[in-house]
mmCIF file of the C-alpha atoms, coordinates in Angstrom:
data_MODEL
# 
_entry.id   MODEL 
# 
loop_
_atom_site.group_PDB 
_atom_site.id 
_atom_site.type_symbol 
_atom_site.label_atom_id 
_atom_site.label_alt_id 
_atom_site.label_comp_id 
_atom_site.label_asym_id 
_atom_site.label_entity_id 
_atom_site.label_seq_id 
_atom_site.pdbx_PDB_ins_code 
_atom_site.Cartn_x 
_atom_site.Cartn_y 
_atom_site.Cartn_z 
_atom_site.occupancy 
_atom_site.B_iso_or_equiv 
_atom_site.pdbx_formal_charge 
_atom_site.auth_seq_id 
_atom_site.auth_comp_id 
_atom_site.auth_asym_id 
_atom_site.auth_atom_id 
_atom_site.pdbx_PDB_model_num 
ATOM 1  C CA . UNK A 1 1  ? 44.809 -40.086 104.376 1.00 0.00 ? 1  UNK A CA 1 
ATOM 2  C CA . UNK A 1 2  ? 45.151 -43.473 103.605 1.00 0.00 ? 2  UNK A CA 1 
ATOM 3  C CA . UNK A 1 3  ? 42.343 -44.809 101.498 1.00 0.00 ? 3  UNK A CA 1 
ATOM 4  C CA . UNK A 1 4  ? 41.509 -48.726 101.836 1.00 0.00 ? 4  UNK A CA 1 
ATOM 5  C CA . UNK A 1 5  ? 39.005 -50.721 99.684  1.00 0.00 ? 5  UNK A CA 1 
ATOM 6  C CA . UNK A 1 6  ? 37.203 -53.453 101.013 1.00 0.00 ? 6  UNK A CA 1 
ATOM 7  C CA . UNK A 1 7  ? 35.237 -55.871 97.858  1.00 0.00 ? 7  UNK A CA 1 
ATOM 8  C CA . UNK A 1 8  ? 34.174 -58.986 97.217  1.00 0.00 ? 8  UNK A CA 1 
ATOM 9  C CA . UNK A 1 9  ? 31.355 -60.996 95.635  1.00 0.00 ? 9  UNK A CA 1 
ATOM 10 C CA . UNK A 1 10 ? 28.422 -60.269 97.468  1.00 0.00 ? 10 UNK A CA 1 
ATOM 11 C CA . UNK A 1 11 ? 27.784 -62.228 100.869 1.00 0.00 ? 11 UNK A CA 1 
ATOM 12 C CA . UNK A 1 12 ? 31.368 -61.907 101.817 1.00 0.00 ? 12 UNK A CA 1 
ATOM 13 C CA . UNK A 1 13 ? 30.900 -59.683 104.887 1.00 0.00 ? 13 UNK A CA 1 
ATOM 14 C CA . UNK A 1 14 ? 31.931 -56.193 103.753 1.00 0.00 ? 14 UNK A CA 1 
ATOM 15 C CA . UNK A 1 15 ? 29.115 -54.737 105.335 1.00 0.00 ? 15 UNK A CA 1 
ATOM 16 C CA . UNK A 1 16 ? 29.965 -56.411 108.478 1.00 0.00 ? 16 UNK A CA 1 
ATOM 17 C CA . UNK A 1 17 ? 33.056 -55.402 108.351 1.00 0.00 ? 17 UNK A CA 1 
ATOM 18 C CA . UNK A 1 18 ? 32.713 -52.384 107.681 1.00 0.00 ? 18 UNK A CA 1 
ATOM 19 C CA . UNK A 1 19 ? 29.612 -51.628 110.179 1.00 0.00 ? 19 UNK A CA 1 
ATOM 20 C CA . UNK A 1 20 ? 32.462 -53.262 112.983 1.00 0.00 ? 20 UNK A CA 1 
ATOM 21 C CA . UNK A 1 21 ? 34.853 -50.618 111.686 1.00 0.00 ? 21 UNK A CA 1 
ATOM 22 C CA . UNK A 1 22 ? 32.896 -47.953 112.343 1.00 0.00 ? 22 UNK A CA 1 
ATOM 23 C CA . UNK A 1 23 ? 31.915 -48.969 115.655 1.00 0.00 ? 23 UNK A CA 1 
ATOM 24 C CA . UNK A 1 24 ? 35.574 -48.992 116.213 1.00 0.00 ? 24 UNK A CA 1 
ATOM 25 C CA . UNK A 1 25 ? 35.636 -45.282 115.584 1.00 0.00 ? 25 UNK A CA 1 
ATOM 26 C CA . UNK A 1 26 ? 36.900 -45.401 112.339 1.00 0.00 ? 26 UNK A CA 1 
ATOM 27 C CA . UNK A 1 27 ? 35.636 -43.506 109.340 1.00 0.00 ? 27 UNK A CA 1 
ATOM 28 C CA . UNK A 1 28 ? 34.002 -47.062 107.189 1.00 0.00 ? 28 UNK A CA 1 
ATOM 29 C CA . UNK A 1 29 ? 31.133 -46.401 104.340 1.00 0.00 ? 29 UNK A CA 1 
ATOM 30 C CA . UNK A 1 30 ? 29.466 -48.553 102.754 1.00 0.00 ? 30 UNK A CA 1 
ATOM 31 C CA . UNK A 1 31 ? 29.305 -47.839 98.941  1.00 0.00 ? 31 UNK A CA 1 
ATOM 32 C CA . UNK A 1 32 ? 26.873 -50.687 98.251  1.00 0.00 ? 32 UNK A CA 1 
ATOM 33 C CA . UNK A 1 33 ? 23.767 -48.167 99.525  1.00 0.00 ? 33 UNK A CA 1 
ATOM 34 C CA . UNK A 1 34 ? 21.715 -46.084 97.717  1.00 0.00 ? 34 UNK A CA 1 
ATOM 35 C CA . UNK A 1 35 ? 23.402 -42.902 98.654  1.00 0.00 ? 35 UNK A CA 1 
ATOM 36 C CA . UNK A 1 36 ? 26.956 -44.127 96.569  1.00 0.00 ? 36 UNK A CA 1 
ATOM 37 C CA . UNK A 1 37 ? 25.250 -46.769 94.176  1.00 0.00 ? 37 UNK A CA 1 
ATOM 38 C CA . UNK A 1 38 ? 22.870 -46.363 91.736  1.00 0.00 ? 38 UNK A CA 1 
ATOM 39 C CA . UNK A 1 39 ? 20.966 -48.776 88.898  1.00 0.00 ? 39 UNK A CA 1 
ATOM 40 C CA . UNK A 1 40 ? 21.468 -48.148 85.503  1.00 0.00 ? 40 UNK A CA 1 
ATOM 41 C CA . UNK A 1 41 ? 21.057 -49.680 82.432  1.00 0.00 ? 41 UNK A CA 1 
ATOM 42 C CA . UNK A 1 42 ? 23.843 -52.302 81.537  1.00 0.00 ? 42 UNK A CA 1 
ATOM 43 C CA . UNK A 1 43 ? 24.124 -51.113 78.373  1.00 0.00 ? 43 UNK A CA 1 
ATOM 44 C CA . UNK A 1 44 ? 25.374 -47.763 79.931  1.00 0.00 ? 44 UNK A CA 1 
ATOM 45 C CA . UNK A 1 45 ? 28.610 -49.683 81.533  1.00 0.00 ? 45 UNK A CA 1 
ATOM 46 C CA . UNK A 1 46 ? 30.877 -49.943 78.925  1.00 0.00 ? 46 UNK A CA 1 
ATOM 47 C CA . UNK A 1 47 ? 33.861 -51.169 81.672  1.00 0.00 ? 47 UNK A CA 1 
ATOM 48 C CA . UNK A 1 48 ? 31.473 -53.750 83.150  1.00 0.00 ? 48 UNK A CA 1 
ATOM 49 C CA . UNK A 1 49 ? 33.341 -57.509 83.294  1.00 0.00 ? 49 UNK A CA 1 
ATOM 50 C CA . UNK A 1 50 ? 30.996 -59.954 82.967  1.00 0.00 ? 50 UNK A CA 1 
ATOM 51 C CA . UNK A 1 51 ? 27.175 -60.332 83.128  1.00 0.00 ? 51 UNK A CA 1 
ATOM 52 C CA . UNK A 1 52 ? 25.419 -57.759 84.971  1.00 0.00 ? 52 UNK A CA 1 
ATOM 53 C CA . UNK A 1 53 ? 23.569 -58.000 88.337  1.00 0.00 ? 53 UNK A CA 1 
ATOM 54 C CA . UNK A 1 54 ? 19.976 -58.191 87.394  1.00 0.00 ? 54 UNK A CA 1 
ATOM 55 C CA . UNK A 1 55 ? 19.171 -59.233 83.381  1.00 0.00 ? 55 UNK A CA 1 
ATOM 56 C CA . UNK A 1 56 ? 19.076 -55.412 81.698  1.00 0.00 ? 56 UNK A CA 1 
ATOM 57 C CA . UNK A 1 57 ? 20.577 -53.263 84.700  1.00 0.00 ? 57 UNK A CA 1 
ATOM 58 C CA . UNK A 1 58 ? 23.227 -53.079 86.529  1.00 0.00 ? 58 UNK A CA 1 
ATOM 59 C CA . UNK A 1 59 ? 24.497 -51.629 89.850  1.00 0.00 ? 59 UNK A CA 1 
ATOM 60 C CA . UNK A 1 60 ? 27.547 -49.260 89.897  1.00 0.00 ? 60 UNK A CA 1 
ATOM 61 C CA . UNK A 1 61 ? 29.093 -46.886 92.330  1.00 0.00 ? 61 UNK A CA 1 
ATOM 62 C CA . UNK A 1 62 ? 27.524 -42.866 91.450  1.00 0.00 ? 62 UNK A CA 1 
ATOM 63 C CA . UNK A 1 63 ? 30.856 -41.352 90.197  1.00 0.00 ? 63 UNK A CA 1 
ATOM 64 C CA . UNK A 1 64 ? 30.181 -38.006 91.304  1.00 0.00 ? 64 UNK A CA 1 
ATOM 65 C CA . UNK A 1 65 ? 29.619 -39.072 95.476  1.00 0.00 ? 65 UNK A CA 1 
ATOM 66 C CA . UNK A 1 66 ? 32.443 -41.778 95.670  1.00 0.00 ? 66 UNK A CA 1 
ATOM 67 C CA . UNK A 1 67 ? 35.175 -39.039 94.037  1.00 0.00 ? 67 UNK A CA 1 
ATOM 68 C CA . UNK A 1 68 ? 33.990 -36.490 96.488  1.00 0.00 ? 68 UNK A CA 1 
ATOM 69 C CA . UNK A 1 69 ? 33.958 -38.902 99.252  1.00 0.00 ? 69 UNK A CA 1 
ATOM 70 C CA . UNK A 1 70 ? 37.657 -39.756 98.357  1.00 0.00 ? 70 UNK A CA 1 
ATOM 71 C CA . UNK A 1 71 ? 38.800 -36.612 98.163  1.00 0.00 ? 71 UNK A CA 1 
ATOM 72 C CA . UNK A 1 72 ? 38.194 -35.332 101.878 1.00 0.00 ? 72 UNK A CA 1 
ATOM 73 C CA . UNK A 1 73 ? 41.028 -35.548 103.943 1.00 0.00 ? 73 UNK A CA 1 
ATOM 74 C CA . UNK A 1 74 ? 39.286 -35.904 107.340 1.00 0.00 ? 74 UNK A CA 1 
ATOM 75 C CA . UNK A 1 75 ? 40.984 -39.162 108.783 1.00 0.00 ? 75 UNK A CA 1 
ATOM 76 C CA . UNK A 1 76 ? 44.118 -41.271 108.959 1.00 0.00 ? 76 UNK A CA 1 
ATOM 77 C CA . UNK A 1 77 ? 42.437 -43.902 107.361 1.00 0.00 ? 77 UNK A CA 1 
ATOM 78 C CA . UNK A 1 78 ? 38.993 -44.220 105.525 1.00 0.00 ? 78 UNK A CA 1 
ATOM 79 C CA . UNK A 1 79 ? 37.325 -47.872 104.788 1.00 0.00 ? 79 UNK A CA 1 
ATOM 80 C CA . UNK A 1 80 ? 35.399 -48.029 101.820 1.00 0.00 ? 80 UNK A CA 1 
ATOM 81 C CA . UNK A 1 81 ? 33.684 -50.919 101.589 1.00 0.00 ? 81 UNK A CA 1 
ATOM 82 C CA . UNK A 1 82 ? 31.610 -52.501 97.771  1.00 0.00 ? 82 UNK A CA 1 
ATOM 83 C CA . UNK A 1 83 ? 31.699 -54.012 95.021  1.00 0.00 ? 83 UNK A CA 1 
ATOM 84 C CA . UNK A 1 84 ? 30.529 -52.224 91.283  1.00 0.00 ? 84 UNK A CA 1 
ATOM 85 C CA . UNK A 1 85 ? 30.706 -52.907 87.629  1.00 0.00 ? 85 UNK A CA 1 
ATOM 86 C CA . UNK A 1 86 ? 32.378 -49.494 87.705  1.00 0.00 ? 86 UNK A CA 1 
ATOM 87 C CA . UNK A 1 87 ? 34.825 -49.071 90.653  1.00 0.00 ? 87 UNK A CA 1 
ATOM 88 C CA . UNK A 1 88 ? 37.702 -49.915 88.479  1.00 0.00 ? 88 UNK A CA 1 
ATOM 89 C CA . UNK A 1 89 ? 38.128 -46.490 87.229  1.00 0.00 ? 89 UNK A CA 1 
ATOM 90 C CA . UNK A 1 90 ? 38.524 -45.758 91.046  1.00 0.00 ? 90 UNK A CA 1 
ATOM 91 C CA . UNK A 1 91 ? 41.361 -48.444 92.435  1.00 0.00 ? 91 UNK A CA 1 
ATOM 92 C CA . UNK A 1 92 ? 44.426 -46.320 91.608  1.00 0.00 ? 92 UNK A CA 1 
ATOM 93 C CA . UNK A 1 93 ? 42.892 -43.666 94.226  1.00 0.00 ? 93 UNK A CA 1 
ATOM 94 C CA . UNK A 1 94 ? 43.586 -46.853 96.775  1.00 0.00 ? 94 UNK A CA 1 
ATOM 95 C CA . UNK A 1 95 ? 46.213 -47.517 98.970  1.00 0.00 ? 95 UNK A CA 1 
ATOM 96 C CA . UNK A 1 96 ? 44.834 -50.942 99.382  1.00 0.00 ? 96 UNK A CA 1 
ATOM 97 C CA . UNK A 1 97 ? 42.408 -53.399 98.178  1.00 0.00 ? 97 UNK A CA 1 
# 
């Protein structure tokens, strides 16, 4: 399965993009919801560039969900779609970004 990540500052129409995706039949999440992303406190995120979202916390992708999510094989092509102090750790698992 190809795996294709789609970021940007925010306001750049991933979630369009990726909502249009999905209507288009393809298998498109959006990381930037609650079920991927979480808040935490910035001084948890180490790997953070940068000043954080909000003064204190920040938003970053919930490890645990967005591995599993990349590790089903269940379509030629799977659009994953956000933007996190912490998805570094996760763009060698790309094919694109």
């Amino acid at each position: 399965m190809k795996r294709v990540l789609l970021t940007g500052i925010s306001g750049t129409g991933k979630s369009t993009v990726t909502g249009e995706l999905a209507a288009r039949g393809y298998k498109a999440v959006d990381a930037d919801g609650d079920e991927l992303s979480e808040w935490v406190d910035a001084a948890d995120v180490a790997e953070a560039p940068g000043s954080p979202v909000e003064p204190g916390r920040d938003w970053v992708w919930r490890e645990d969900r967005v591995r599993a999510l990349l590790s089903v094989e269940d379509a030629d092509v799977l659009f994953l779609s956000g933007c996190a102090a912490n998805m570094g750790k996760f763009l060698p698992q790309f094919d694109h970004v």
